[in-house]
PDB file of C-alpha atoms and ligand atoms in Angstrom:
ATOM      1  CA  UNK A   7     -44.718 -10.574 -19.301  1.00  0.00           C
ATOM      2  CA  UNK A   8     -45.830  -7.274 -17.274  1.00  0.00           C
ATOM      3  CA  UNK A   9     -43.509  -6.855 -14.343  1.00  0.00           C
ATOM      4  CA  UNK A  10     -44.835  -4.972 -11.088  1.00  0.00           C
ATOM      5  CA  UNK A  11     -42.362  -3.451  -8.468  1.00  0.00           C
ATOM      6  CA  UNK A  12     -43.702  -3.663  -5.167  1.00  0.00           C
ATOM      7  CA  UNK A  13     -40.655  -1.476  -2.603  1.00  0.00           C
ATOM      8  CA  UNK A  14     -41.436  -4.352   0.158  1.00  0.00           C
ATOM      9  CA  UNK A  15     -43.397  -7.269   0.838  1.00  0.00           C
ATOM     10  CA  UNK A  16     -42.987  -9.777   3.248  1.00  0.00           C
ATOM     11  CA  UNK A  17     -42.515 -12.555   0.456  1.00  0.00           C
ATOM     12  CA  UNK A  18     -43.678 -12.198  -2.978  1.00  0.00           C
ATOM     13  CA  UNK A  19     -44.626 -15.780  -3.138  1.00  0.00           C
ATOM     14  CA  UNK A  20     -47.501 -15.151  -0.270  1.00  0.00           C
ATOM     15  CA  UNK A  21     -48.181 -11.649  -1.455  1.00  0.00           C
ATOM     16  CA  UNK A  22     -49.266 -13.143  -4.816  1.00  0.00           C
ATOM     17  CA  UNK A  23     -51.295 -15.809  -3.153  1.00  0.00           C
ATOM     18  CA  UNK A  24     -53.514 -13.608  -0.915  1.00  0.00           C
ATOM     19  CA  UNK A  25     -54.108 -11.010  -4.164  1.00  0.00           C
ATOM     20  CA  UNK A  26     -54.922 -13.619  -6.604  1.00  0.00           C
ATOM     21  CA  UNK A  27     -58.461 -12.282  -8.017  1.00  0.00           C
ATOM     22  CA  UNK A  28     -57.029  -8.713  -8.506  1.00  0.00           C
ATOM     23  CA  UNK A  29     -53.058  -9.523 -10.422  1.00  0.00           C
ATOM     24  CA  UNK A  30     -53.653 -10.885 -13.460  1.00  0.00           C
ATOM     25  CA  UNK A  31     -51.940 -14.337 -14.261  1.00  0.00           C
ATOM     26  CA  UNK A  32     -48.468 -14.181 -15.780  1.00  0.00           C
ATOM     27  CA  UNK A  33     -47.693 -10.846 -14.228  1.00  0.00           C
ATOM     28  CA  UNK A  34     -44.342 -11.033 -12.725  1.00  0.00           C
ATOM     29  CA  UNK A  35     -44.539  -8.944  -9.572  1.00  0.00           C
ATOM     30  CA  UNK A  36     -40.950  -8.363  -8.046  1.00  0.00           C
ATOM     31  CA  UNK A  37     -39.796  -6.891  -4.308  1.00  0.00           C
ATOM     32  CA  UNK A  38     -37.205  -4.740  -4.009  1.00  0.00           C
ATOM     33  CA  UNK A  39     -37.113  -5.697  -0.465  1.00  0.00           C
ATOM     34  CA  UNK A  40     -38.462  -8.808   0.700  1.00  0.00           C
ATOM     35  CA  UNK A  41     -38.325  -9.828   4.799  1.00  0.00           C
ATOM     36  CA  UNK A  42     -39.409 -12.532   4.966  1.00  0.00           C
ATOM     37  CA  UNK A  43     -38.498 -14.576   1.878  1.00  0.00           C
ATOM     38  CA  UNK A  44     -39.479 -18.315   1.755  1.00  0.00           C
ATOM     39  CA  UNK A  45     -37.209 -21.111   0.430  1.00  0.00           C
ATOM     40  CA  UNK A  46     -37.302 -24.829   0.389  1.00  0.00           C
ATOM     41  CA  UNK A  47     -37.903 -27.095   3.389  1.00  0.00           C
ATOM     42  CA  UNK A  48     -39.305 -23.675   4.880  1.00  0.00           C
ATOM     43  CA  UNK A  49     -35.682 -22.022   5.131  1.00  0.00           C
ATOM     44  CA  UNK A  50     -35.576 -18.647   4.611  1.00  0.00           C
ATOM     45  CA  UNK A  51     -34.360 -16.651   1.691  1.00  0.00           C
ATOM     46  CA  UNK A  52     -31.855 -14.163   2.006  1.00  0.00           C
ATOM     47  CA  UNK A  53     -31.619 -11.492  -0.472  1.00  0.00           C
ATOM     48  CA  UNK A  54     -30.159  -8.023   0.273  1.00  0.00           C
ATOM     49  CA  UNK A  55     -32.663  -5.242  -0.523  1.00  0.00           C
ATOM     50  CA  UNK A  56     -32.314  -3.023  -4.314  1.00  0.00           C
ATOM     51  CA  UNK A  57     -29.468  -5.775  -5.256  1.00  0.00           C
ATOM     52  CA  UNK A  58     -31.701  -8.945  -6.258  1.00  0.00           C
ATOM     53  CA  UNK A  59     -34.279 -10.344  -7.955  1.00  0.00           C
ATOM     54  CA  UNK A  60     -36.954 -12.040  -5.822  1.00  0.00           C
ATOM     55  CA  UNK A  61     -40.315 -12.088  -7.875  1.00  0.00           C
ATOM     56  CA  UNK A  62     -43.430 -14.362  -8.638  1.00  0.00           C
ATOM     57  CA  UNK A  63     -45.564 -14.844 -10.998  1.00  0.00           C
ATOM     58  CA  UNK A  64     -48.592 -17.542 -11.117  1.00  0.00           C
ATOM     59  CA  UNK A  65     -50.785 -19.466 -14.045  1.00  0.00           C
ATOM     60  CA  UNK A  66     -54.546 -20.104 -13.929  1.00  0.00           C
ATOM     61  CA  UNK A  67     -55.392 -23.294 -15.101  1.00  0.00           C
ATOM     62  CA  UNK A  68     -51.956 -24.214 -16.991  1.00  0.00           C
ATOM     63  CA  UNK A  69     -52.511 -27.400 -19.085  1.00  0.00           C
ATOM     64  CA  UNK A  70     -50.494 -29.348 -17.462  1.00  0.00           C
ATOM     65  CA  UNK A  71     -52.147 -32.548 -15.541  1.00  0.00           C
ATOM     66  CA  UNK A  72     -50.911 -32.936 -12.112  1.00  0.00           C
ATOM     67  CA  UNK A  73     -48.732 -36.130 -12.810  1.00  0.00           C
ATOM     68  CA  UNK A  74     -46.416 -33.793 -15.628  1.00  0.00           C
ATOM     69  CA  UNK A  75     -46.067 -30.602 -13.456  1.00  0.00           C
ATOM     70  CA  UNK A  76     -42.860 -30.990 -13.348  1.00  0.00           C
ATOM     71  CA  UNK A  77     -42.684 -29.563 -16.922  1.00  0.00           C
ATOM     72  CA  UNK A  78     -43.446 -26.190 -15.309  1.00  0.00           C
ATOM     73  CA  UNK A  79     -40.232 -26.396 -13.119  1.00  0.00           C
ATOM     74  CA  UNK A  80     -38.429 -26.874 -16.006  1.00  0.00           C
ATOM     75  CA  UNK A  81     -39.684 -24.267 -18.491  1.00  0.00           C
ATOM     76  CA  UNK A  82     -38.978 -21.822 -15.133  1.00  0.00           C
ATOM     77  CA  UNK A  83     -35.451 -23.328 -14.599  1.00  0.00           C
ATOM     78  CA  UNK A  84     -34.871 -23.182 -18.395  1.00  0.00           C
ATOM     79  CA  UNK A  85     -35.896 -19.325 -18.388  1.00  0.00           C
ATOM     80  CA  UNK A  86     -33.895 -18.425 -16.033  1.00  0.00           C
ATOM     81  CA  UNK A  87     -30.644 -20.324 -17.621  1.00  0.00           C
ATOM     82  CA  UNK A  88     -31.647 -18.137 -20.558  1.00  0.00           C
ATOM     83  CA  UNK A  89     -31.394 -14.624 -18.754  1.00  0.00           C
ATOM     84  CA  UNK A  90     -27.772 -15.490 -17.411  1.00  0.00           C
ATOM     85  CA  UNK A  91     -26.592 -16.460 -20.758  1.00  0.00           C
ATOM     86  CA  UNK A  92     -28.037 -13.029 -21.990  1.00  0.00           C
ATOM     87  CA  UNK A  93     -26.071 -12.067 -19.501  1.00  0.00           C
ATOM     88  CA  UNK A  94     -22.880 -13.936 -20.114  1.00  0.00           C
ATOM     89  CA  UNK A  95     -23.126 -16.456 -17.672  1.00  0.00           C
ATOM     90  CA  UNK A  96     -23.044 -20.508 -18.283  1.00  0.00           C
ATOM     91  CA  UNK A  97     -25.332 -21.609 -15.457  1.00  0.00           C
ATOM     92  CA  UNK A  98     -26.807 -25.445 -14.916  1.00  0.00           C
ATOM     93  CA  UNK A  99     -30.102 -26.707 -13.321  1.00  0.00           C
ATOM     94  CA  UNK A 100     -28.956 -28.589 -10.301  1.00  0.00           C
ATOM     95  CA  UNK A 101     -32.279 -31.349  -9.869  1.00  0.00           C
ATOM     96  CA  UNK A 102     -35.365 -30.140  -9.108  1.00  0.00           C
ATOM     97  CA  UNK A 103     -34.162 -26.406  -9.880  1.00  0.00           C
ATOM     98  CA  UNK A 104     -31.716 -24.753  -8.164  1.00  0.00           C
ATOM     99  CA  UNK A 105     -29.692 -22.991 -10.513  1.00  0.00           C
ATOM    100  CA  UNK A 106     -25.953 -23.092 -10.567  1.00  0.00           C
ATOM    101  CA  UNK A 107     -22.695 -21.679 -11.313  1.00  0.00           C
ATOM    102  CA  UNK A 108     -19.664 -24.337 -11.135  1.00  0.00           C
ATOM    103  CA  UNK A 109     -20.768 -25.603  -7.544  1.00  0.00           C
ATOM    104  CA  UNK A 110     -22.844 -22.484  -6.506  1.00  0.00           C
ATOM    105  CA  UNK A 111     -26.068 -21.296  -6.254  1.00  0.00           C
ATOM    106  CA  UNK A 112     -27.081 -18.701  -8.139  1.00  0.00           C
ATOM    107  CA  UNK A 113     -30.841 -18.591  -8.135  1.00  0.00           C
ATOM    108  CA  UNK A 114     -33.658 -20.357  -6.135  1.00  0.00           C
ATOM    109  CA  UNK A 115     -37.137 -21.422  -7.171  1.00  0.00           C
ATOM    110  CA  UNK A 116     -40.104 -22.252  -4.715  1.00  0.00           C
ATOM    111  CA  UNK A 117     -43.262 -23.716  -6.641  1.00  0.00           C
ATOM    112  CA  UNK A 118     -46.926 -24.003  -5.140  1.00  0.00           C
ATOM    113  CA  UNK A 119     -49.397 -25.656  -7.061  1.00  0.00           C
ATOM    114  CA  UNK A 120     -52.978 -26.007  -6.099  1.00  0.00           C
ATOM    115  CA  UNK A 121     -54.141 -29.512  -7.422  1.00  0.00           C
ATOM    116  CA  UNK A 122     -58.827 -29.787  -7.646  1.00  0.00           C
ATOM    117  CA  UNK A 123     -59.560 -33.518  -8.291  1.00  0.00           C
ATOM    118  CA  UNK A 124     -57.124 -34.223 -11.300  1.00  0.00           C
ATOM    119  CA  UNK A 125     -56.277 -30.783 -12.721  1.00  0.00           C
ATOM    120  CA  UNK A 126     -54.148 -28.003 -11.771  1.00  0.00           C
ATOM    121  CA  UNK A 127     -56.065 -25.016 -10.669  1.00  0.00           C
ATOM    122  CA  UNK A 128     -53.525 -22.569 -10.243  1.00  0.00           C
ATOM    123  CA  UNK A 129     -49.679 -22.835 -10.556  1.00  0.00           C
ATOM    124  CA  UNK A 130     -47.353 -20.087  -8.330  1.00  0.00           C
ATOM    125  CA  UNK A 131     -43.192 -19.728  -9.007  1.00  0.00           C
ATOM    126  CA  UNK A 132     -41.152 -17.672  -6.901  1.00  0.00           C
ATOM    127  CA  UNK A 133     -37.489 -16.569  -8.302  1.00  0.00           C
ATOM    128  CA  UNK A 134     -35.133 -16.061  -6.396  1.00  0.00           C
ATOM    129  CA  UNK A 135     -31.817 -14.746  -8.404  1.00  0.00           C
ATOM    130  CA  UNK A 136     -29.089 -13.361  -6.542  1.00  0.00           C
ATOM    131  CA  UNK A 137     -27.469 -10.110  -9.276  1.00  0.00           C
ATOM    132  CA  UNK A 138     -25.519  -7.502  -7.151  1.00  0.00           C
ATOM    133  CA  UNK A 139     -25.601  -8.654  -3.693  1.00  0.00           C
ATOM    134  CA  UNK A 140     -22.080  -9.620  -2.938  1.00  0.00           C
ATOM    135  CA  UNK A 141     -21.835 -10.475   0.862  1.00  0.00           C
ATOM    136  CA  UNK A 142     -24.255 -13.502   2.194  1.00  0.00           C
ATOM    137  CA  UNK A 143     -24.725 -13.852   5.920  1.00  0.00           C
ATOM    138  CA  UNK A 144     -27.300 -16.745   6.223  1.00  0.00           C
ATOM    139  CA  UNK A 145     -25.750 -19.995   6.760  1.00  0.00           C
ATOM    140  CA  UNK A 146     -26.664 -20.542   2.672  1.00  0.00           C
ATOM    141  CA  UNK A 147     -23.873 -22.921   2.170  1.00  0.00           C
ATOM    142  CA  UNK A 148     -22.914 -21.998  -1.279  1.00  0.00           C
ATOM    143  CA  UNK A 149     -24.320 -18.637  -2.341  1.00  0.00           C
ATOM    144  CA  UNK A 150     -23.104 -16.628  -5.441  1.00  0.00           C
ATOM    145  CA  UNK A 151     -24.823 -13.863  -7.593  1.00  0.00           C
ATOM    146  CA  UNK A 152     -24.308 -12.521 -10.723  1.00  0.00           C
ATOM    147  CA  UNK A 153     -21.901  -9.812 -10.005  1.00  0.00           C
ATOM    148  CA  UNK A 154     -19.472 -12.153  -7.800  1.00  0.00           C
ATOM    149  CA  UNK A 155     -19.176 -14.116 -10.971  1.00  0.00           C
ATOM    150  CA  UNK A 156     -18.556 -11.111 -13.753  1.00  0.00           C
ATOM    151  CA  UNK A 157     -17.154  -8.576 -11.430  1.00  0.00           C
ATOM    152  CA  UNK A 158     -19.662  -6.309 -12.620  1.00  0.00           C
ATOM    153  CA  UNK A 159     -23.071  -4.928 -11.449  1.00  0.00           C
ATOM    154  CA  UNK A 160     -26.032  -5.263 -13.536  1.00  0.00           C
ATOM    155  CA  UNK A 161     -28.965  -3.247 -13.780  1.00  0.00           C
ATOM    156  CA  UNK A 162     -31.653  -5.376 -12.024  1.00  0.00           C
ATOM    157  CA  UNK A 163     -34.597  -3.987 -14.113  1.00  0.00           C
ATOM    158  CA  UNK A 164     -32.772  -4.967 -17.404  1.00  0.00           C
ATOM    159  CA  UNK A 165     -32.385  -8.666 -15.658  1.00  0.00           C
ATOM    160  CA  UNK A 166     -36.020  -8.472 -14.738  1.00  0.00           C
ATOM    161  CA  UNK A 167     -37.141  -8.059 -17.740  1.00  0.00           C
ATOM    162  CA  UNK A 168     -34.670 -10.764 -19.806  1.00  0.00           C
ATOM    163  CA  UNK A 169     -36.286 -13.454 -17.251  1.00  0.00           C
ATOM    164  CA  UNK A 170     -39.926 -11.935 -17.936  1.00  0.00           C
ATOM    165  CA  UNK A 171     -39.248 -12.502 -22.075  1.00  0.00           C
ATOM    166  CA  UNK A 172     -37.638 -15.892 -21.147  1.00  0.00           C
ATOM    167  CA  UNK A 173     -40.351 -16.962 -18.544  1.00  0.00           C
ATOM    168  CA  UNK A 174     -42.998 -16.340 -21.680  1.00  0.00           C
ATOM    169  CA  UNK A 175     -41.232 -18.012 -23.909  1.00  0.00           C
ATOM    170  CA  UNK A 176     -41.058 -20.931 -22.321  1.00  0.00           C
ATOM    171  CA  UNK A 177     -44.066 -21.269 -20.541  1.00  0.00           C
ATOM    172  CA  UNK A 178     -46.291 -20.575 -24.085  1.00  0.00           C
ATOM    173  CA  UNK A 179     -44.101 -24.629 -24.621  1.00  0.00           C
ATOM    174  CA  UNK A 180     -45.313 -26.049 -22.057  1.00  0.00           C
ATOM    175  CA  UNK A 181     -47.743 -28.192 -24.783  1.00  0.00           C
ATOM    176  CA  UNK A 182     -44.295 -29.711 -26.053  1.00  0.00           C
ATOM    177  CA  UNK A 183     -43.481 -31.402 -23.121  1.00  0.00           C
ATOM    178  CA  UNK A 184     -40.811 -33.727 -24.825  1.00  0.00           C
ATOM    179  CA  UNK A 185     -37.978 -30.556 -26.249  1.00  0.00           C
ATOM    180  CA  UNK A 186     -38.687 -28.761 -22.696  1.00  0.00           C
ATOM    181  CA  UNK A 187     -37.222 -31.628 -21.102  1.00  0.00           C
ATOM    182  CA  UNK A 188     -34.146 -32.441 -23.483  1.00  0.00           C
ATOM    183  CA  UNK A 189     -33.905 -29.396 -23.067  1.00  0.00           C
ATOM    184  CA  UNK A 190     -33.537 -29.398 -19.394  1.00  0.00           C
ATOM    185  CA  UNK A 191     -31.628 -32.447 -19.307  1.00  0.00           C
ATOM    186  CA  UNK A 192     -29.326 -31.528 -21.521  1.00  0.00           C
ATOM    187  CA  UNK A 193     -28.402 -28.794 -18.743  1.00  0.00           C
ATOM    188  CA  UNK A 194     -28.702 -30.436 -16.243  1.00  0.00           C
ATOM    189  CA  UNK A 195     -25.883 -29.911 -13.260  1.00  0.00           C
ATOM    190  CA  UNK A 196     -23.955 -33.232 -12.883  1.00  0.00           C
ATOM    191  CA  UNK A 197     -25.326 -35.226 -15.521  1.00  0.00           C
ATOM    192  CA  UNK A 198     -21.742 -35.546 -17.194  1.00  0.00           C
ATOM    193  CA  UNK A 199     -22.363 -39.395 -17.356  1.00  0.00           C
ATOM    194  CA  UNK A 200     -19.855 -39.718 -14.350  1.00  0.00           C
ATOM    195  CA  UNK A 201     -20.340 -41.516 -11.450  1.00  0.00           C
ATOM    196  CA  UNK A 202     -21.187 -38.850  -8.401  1.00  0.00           C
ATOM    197  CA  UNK A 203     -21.918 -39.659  -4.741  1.00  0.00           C
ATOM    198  CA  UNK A 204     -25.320 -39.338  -3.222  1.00  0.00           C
ATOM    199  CA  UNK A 205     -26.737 -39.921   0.327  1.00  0.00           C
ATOM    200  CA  UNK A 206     -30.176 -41.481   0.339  1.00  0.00           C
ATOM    201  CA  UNK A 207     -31.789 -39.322   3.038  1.00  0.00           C
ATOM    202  CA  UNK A 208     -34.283 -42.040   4.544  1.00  0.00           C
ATOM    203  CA  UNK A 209     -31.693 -44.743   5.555  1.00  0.00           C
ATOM    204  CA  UNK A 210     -28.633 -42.545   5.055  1.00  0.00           C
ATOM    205  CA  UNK A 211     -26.224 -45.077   2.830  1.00  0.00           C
ATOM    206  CA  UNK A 212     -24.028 -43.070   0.763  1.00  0.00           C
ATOM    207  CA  UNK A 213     -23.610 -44.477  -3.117  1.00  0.00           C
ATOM    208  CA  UNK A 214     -22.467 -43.553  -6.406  1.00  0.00           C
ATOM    209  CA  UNK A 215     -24.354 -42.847  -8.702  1.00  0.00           C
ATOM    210  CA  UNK A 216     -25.370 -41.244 -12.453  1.00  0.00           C
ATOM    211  CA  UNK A 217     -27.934 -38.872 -13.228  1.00  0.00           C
ATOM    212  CA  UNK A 218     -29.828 -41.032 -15.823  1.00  0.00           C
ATOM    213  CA  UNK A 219     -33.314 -39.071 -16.402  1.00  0.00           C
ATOM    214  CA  UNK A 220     -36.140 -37.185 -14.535  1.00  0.00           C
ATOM    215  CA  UNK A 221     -39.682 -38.560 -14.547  1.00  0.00           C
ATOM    216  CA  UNK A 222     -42.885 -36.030 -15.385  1.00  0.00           C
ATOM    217  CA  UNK A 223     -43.773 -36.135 -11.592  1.00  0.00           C
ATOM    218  CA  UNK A 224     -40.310 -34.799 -11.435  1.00  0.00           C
ATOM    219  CA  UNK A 225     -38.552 -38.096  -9.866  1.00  0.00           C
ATOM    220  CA  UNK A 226     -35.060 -38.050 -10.254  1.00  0.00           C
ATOM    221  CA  UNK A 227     -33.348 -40.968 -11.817  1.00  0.00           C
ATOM    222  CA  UNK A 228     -29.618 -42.396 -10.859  1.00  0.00           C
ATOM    223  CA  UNK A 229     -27.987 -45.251 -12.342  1.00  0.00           C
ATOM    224  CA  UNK A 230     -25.501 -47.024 -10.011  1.00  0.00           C
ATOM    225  CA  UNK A 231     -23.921 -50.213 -10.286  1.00  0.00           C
ATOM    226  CA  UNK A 232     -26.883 -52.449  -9.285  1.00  0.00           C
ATOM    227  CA  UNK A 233     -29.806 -50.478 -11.402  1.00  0.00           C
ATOM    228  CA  UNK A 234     -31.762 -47.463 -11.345  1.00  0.00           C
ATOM    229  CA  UNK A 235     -33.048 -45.958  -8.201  1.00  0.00           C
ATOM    230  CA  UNK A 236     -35.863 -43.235  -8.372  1.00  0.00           C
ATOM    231  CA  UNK A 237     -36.285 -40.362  -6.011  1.00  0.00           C
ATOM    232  CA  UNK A 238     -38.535 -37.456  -4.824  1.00  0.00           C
ATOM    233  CA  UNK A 239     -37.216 -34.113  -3.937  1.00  0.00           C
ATOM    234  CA  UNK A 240     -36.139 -34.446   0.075  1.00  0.00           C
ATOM    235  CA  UNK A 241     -35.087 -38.293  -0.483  1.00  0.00           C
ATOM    236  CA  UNK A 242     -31.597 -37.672  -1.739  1.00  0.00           C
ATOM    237  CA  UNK A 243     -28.610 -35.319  -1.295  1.00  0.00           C
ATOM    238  CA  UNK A 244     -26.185 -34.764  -3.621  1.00  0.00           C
ATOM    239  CA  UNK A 245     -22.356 -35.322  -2.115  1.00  0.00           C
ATOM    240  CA  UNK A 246     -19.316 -33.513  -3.060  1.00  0.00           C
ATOM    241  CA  UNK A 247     -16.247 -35.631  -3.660  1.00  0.00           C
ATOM    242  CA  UNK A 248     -14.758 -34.440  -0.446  1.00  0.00           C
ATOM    243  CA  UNK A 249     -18.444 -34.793   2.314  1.00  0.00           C
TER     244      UNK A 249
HETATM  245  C1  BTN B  14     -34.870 -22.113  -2.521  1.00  0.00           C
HETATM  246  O1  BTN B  14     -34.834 -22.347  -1.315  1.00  0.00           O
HETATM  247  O2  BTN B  14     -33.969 -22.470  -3.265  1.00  0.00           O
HETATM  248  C2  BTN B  14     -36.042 -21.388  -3.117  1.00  0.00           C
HETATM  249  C3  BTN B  14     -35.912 -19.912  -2.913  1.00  0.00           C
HETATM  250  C4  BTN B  14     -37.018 -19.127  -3.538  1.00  0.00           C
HETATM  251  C5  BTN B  14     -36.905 -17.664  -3.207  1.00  0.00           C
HETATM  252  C6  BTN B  14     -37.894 -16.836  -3.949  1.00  0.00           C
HETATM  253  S1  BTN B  14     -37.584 -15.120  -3.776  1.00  0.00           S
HETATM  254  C7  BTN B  14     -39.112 -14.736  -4.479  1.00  0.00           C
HETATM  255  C8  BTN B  14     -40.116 -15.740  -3.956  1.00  0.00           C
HETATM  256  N1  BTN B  14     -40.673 -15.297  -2.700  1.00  0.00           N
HETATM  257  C9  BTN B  14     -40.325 -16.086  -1.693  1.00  0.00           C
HETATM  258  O3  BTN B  14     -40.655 -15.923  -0.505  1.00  0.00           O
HETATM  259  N2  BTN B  14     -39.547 -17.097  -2.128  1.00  0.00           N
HETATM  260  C10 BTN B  14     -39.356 -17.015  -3.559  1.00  0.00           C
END
């Protein structure tokens, strides 16, 4: 995968969506400084400039229908697991795919996908993976990079370009949908066949639960006492033993 350094962009995500017809799919086009980063539920993204990675990259036309996209959030989540273990560093894919360390997050992922009638037309992932930056301000409640964990700094190009090989490697499987997702549920954060509480976000009751599966639309799966309960991104919060 080509990687492009811009020195500053507002967000890489929206620079990459304005420029579209001139950066070639696949191209992995990475800030050095971004000011405006985007994260989930519109929250920003912090990231100190020269000391992350915060890139995106899109696919035309991926063959994916829109009812298995999730597939594509898990070859991303997968490639980035990859890179830290090149790197020497166990990480897990906390559902949909945040990545984490222990009980901190290491990397983001934001996802656009532009659905025409029953295909996907274009496909858009935004990285977010924290490597030197050691001090977080934002009210991020868990942050950690790469360097807090080995006590070392890495050379952000090198990382760029493990998570460009891995991002290839795993998107060119997106055809063999079923080993992508063992794949990703075998490292999946919290699926350790324990019990775990949850907080249904709609009504707000607060259960235990397993992790039991993730459906192709990218519903999450828990177990608890009474049957299974499926969920969409947004619907459920993981708990910590002690919330
Ligand atoms: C999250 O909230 O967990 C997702 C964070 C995604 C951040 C990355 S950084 C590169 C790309 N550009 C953005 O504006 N956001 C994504």
């Amino acid at each position: 995968m080509e990687i492009k350094w811009l020195e500053q962009t507002g967000s890489t995500n929206s620079y990459l969506r304005e420029r579209m017809d001139s950066i070639s799919p696949m191209t992995l086009v990475c800030a050095r400084s971004q000011i405006a980063g985007r994260g989930q539920r519109g929250n920003h993204w912090e990231a100190e400039p020269g000391k992350n990675i915060t890139g995106s990259f899109y696919m035309q036309n991926p063959e994916v229908s829109p009812m298995e996209q999730f597939v594509i959030s898990e070859a991303v989540a997968l490639a980035v697991v990859g890179t830290l273990k090149e790197f020497g560093i166990d990480a897990k894919v906390k559902w949909p795919n945040d990545i984490y360390v222990g009980d901190k997050k290491i990397c983001g992922i934001l996802i656009e996908n532009a659905i025409i009638g029953k295909s996907l037309q274009w496909s858009l992932a935004g990285i977010g993976l924290n490597v030197n930056q050691r001090e977080f301000l934002s009210d991020a409640p868990n942050p950690v990079s790469m360097a807090l964990i080995a006590g070392k700094d890495f050379r952000i190009e090198e990382v760029a370009r493990s998570l460009g090989r891995n991002l290839e490697s795993y998107l060119s499987r997106l055809s063999e949908r079923k080993s992508l997702h063992d794949e990703y549920m075998a490292g999946l954060w919290r699926r350790d066949g324990m019990r775990h509480p949850f907080r249904d976000a709609a009504t707000g009751e607060i259960f235990d639960a397993s992790v039991s599966d993730v459906k192709p639309t990218g519903h999450l799966c828990l177990e608890t006492e009474n049957g299974i309960r499926e969920y969409a991104f947004k619907e459920i919060i993981f708990l910590s033993k002690d919330d």
